[in-house]
Coordinates of C-alpha atoms in Angstrom, one line a residue:
Chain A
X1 CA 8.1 19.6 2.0
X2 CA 6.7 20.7 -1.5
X3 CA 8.3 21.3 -4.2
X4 CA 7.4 24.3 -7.0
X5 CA 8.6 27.1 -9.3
X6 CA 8.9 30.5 -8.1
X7 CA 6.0 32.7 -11.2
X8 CA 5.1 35.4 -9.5
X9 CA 4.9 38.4 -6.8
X10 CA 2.4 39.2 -4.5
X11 CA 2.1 43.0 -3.3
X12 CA -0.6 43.6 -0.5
X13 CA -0.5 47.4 1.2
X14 CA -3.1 46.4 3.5
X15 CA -1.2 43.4 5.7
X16 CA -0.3 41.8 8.8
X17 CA 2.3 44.1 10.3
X18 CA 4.2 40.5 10.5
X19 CA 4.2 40.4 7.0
X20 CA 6.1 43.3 6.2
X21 CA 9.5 43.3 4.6
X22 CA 9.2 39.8 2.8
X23 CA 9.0 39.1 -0.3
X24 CA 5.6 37.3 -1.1
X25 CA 6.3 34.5 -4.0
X26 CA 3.3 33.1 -6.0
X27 CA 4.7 29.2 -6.3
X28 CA 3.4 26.5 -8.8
X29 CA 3.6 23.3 -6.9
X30 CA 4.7 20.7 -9.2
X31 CA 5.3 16.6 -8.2
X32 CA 8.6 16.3 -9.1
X33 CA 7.7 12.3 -10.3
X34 CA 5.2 13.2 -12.3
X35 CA 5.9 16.7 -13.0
X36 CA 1.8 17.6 -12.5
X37 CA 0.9 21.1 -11.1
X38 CA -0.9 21.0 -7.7
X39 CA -1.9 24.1 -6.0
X40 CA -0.2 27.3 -6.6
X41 CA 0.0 29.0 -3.3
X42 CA 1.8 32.3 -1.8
X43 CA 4.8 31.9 -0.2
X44 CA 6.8 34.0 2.1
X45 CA 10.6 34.1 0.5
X46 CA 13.4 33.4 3.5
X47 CA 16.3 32.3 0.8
X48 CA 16.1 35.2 -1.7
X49 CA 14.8 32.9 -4.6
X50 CA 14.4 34.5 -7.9
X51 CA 12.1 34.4 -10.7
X52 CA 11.8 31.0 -12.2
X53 CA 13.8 29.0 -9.5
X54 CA 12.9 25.8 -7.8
X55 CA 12.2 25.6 -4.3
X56 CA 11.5 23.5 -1.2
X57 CA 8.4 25.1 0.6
X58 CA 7.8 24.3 4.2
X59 CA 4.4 24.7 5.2
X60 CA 2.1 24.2 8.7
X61 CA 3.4 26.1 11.8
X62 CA 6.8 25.3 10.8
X63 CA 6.6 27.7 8.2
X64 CA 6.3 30.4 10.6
X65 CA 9.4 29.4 12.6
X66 CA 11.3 29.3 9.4
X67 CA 10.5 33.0 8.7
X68 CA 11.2 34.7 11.9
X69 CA 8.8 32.7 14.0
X70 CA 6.3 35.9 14.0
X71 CA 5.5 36.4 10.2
X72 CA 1.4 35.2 10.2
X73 CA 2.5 32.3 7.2
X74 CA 1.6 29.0 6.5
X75 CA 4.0 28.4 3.5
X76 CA 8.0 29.7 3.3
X77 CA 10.6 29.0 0.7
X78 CA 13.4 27.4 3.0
X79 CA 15.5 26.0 0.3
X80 CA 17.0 26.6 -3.5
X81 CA 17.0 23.3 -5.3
X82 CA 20.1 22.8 -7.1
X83 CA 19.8 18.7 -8.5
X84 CA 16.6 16.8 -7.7
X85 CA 17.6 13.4 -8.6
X86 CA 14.6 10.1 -9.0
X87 CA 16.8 7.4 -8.7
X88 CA 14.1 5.4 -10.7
X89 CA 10.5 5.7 -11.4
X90 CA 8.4 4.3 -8.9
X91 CA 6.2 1.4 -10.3
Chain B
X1 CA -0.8 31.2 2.0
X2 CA -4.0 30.5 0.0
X3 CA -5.4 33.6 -2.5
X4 CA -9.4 33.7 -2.8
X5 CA -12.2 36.1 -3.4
X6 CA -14.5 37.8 -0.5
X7 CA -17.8 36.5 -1.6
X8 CA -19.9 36.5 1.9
X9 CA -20.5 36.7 5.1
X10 CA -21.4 34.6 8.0
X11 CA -23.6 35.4 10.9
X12 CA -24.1 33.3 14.2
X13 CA -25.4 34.3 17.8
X14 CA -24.3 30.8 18.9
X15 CA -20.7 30.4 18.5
X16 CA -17.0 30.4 20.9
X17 CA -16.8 33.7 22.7
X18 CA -13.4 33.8 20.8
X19 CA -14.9 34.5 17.4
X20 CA -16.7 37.8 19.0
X21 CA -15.8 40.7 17.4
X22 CA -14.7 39.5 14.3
X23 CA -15.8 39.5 10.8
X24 CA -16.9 36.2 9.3
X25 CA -15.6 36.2 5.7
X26 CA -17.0 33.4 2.9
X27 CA -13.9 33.2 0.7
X28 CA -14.1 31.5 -2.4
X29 CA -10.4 30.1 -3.0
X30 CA -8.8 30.8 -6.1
X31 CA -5.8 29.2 -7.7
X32 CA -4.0 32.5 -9.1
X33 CA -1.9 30.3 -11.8
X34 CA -5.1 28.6 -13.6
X35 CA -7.8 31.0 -11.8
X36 CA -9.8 27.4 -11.2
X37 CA -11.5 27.9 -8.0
X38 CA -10.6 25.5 -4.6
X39 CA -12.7 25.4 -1.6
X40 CA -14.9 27.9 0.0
X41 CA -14.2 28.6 3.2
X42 CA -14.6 30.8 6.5
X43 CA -12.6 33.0 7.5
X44 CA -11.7 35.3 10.2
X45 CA -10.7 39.3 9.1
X46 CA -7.8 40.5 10.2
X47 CA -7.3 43.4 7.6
X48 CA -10.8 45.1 6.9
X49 CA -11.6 43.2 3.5
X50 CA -14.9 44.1 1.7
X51 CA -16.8 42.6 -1.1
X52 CA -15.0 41.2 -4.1
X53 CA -11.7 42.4 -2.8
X54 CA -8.8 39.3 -3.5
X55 CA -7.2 38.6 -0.2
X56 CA -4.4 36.2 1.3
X57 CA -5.5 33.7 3.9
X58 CA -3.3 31.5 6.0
X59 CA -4.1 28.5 7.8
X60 CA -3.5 26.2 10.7
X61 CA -2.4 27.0 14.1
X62 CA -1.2 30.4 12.6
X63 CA -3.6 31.3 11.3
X64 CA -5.0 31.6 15.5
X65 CA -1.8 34.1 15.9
X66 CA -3.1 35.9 13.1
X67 CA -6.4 36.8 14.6
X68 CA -5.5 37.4 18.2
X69 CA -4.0 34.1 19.6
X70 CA -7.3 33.2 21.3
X71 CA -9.7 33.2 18.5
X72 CA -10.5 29.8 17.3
X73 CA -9.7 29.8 13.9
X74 CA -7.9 27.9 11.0
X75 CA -8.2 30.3 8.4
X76 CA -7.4 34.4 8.8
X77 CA -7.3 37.1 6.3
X78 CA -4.0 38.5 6.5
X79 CA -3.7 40.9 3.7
X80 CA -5.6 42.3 0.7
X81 CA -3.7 42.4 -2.7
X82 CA -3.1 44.9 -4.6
X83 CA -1.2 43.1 -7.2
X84 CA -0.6 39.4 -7.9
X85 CA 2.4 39.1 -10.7
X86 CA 2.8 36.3 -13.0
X87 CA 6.0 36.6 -14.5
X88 CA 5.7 33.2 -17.3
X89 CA 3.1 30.5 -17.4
X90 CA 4.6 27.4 -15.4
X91 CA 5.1 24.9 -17.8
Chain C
X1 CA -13.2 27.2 9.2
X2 CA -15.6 25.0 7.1
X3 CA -19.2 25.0 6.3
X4 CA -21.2 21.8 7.2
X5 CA -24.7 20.0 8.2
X6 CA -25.1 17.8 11.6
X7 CA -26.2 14.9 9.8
X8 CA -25.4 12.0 13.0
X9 CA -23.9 11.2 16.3
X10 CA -21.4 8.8 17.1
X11 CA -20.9 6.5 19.9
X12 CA -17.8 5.0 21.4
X13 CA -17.4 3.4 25.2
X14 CA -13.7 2.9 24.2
X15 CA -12.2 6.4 23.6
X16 CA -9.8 8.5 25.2
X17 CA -10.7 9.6 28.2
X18 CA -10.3 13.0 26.9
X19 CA -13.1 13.1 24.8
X20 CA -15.5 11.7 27.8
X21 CA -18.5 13.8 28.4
X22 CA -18.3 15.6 24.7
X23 CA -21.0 14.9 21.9
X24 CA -19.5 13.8 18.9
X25 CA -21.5 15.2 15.6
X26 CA -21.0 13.6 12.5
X27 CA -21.1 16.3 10.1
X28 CA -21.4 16.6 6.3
X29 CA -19.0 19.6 5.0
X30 CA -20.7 21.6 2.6
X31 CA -19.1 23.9 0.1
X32 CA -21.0 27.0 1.0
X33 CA -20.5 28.5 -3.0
X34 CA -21.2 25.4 -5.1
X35 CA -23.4 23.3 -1.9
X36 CA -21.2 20.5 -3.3
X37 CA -20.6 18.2 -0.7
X38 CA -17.1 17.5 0.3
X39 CA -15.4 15.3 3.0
X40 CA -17.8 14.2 6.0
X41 CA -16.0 14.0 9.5
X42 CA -16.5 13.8 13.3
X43 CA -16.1 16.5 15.4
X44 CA -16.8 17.5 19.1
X45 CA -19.3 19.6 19.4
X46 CA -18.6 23.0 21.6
X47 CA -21.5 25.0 21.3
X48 CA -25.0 22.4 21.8
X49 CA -26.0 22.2 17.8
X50 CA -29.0 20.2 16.8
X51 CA -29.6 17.5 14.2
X52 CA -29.9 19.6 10.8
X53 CA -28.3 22.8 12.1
X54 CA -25.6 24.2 9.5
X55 CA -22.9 25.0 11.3
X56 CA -19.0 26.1 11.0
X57 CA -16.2 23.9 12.0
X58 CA -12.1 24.5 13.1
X59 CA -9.5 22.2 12.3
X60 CA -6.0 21.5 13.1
X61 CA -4.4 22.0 16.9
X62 CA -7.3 25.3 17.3
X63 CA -10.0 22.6 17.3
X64 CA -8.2 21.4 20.7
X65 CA -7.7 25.3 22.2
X66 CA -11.8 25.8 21.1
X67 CA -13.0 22.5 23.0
X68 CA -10.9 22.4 26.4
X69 CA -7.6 21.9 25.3
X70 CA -7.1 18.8 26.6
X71 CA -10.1 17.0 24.0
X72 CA -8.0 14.6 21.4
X73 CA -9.7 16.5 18.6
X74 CA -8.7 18.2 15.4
X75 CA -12.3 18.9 14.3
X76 CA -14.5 21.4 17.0
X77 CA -18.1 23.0 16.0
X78 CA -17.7 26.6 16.8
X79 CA -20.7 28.2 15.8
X80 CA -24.2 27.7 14.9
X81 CA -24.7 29.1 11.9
X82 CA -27.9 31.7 11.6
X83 CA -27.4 33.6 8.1
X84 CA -24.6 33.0 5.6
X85 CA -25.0 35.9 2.6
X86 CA -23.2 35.1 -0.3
X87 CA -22.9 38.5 -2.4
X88 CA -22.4 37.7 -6.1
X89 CA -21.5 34.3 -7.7
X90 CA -17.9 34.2 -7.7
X91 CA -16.7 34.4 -11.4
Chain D
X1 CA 1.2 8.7 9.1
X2 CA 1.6 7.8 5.4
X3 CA 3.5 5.4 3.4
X4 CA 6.0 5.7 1.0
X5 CA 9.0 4.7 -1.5
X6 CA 12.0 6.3 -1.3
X7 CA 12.8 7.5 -5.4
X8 CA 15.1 10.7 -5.5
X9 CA 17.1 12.5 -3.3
X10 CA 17.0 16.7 -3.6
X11 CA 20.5 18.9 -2.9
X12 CA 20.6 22.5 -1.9
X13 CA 23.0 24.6 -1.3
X14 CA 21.1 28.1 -0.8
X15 CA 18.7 26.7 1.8
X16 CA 17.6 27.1 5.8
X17 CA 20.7 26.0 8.3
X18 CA 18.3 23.9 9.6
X19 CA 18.5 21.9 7.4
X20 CA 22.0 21.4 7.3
X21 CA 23.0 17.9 7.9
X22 CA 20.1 16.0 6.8
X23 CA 19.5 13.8 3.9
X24 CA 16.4 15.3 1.8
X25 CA 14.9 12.5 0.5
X26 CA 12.3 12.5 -2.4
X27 CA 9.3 9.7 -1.9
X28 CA 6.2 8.5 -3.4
X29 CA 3.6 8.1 -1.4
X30 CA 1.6 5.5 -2.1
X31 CA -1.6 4.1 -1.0
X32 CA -0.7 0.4 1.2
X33 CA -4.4 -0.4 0.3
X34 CA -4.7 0.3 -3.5
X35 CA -1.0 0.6 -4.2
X36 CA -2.1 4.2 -6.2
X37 CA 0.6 6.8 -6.1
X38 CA -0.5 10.2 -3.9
X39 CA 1.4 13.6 -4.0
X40 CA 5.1 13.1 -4.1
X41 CA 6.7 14.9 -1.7
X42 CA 10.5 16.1 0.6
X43 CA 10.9 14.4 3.7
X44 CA 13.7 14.5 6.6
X45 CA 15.5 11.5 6.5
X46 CA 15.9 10.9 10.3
X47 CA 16.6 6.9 10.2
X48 CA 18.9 6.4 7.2
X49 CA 16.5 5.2 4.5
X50 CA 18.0 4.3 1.6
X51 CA 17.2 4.3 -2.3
X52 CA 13.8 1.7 -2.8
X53 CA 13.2 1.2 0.4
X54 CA 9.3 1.9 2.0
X55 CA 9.0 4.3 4.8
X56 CA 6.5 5.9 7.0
X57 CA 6.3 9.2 6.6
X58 CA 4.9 11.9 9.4
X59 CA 3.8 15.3 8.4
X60 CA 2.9 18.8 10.1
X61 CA 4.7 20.0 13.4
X62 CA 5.3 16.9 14.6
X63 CA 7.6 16.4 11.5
X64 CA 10.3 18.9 13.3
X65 CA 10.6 16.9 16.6
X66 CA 10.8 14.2 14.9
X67 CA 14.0 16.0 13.0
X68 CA 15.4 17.5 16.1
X69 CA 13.0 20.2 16.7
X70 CA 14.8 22.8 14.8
X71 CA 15.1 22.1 11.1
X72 CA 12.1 23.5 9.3
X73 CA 10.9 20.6 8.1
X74 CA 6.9 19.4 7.7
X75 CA 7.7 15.9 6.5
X76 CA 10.3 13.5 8.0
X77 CA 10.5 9.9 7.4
X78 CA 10.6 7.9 10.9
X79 CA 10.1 4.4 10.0
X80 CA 12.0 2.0 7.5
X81 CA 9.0 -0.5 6.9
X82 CA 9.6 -4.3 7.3
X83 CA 6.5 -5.6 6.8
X84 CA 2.9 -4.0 6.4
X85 CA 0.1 -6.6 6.6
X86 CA -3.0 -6.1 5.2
X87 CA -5.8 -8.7 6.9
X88 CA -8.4 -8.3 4.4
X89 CA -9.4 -6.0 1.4
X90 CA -11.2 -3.4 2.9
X91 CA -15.4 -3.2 1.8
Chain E
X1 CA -11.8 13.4 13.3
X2 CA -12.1 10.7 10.5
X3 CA -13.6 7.3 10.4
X4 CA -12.1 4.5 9.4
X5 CA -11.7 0.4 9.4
X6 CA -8.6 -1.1 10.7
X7 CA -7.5 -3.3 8.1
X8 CA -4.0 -4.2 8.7
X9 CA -0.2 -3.7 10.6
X10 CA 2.7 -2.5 10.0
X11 CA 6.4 -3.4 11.8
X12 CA 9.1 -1.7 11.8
X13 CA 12.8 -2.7 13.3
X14 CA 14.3 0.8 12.1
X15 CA 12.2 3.7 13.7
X16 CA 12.1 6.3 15.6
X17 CA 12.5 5.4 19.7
X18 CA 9.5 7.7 20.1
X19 CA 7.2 4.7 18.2
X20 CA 8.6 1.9 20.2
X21 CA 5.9 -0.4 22.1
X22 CA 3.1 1.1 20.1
X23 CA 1.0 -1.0 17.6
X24 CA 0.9 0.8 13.9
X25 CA -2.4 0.4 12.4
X26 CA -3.1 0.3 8.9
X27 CA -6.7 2.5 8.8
X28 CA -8.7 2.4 5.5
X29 CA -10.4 5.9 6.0
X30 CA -14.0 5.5 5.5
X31 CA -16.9 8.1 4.3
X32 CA -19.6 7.5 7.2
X33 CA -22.3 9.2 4.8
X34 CA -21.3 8.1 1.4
X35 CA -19.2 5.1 2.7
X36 CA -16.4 5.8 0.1
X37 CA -13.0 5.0 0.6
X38 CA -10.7 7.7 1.2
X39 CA -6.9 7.7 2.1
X40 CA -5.6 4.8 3.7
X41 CA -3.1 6.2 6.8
X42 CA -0.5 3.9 9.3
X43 CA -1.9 5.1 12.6
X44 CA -0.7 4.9 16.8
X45 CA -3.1 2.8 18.3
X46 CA -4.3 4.4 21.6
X47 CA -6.8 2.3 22.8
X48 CA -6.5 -1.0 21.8
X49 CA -8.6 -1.8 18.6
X50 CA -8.6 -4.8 16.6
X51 CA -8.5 -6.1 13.0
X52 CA -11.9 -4.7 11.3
X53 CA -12.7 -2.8 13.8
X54 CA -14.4 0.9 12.7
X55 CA -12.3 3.3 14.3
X56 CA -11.7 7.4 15.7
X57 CA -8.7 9.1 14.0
X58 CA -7.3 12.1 15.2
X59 CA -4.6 14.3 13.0
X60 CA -1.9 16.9 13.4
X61 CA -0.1 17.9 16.4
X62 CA -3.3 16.6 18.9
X63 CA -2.5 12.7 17.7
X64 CA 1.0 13.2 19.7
X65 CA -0.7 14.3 22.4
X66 CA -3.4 11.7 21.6
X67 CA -0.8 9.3 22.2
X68 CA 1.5 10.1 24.8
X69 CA 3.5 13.8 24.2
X70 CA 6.8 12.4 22.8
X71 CA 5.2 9.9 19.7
X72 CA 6.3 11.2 16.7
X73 CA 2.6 10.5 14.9
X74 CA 0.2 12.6 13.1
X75 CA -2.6 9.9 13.4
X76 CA -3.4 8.6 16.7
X77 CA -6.7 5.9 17.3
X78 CA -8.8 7.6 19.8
X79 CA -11.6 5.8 19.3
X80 CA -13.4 2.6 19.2
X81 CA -16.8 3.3 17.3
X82 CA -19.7 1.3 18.9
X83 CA -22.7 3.2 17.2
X84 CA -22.4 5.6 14.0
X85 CA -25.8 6.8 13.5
X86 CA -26.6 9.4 10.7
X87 CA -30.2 10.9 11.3
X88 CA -30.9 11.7 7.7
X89 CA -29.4 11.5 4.1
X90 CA -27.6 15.3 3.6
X91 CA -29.3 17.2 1.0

């Protein structure tokens, strides 16, 4: 899984019927050793995270079982990162 | 999900009888955070997305059940945004 | 689905037996926008292309669906590409 | 399936329930050939790696059987690595 | 699919039971066109290849089914490569 920081909202009218009622997050990916930004992608929310939060984001076909296993996503927020601990850094 | 631009199209007579019927979108992926652009790619239309619009695409085996389950795709349109919201800059 | 040239063929008596009776293309994948070149792969071919034919390629678990199923691929040639228009440089 | 070192370890409270139960381990991935780091990523622990040690890491769907076919999961570690052998630096 | 060189082996007492009785091959993934070195992946050897041998990998959810269903692998050897020819340098 990925790790990023929930900055921003996606609204779409014009969707996937699958889509509809979740909350689209846009999500920085960010290497938590390095703390580099990778791709920002869009996220379907299945936690309820908020603005500014860091998440675990699933992504592949798995994504879609951890929305509701119809939603058309390749990328769900399935966890709310509390501590993220590097024991040490990794020569 | 990926975010990109509709910048094309594709045409061709010889292709998998799954693809008939559908749109062929060139869409120029576009990282909504630092607006650098990623890979084009093709993708199927599942929504009705014109020129210059700024769509959502999903990959993988989904993106298969996004079309019509038999379409052999790894990249569909799935919805056209109105909005995209960046709350803050990701550090 | 990507964008790329049949540049080769390979062979291989040792294989899967799964992938007997297929051509295998090598194909350079082409970013369609830029014509930058990007990652060059092997894929079965599905639809009879030609040395020098730009064509599109699926990836991922599809790329089995779109050459029998059963094929050990995750790279299939499903069209033969005749026109692709892009409409404006994408800013 | 790639190779990595296991450096952090991630906690969640607010998170899927299938993931309940299993280790979240952070790890570097590194290159076995040039020893270069790659994308740092979440992983499954689903053989009781501990902090240090080198793992093999598989991703996509194949990540939730590996788990137990429920957790929403696209990266689980299913190898603690004893020895990896390198016959000769690749040309 | 992607081309590559076996260059090496990895054991490993603490696995998964899926992995038992197949060889792990280190595969130093190789650029047919531009012969480049690209990521360097611990692969399920399915057909028996040997230390420098130039090699067929398949990824995602077809290397399980590559190798035999239950594997938990996202890079199976399908592929023994007697003959790589590439007709003409891509443009």
């Amino acid at each position: 899984m990925r790790v990023g920081k929930v900055i921003g909202n996606v609204w779409a009218t014009k969707k996937d019927e699958g889509l509809e009622g979740f909350k689209l997050l846009v999500i920085d990916q960010i290497n938590p050793r390095t703390k580099e930004h990778d791709k920002t992608i869009v996220a379907v929310d299945a936690v309820g995270a908020g603005p500014g939060e860091m998440v675990l984001i699933v992504g592949g076909s798995t994504a879609r079982f951890a929305a509701n296993q119809h939603a058309p996503t390749d990328a769900t927020v399935v966890g709310i990162i509390d501590t993220l601990e590097i024991y040490e850094e990794s020569e």
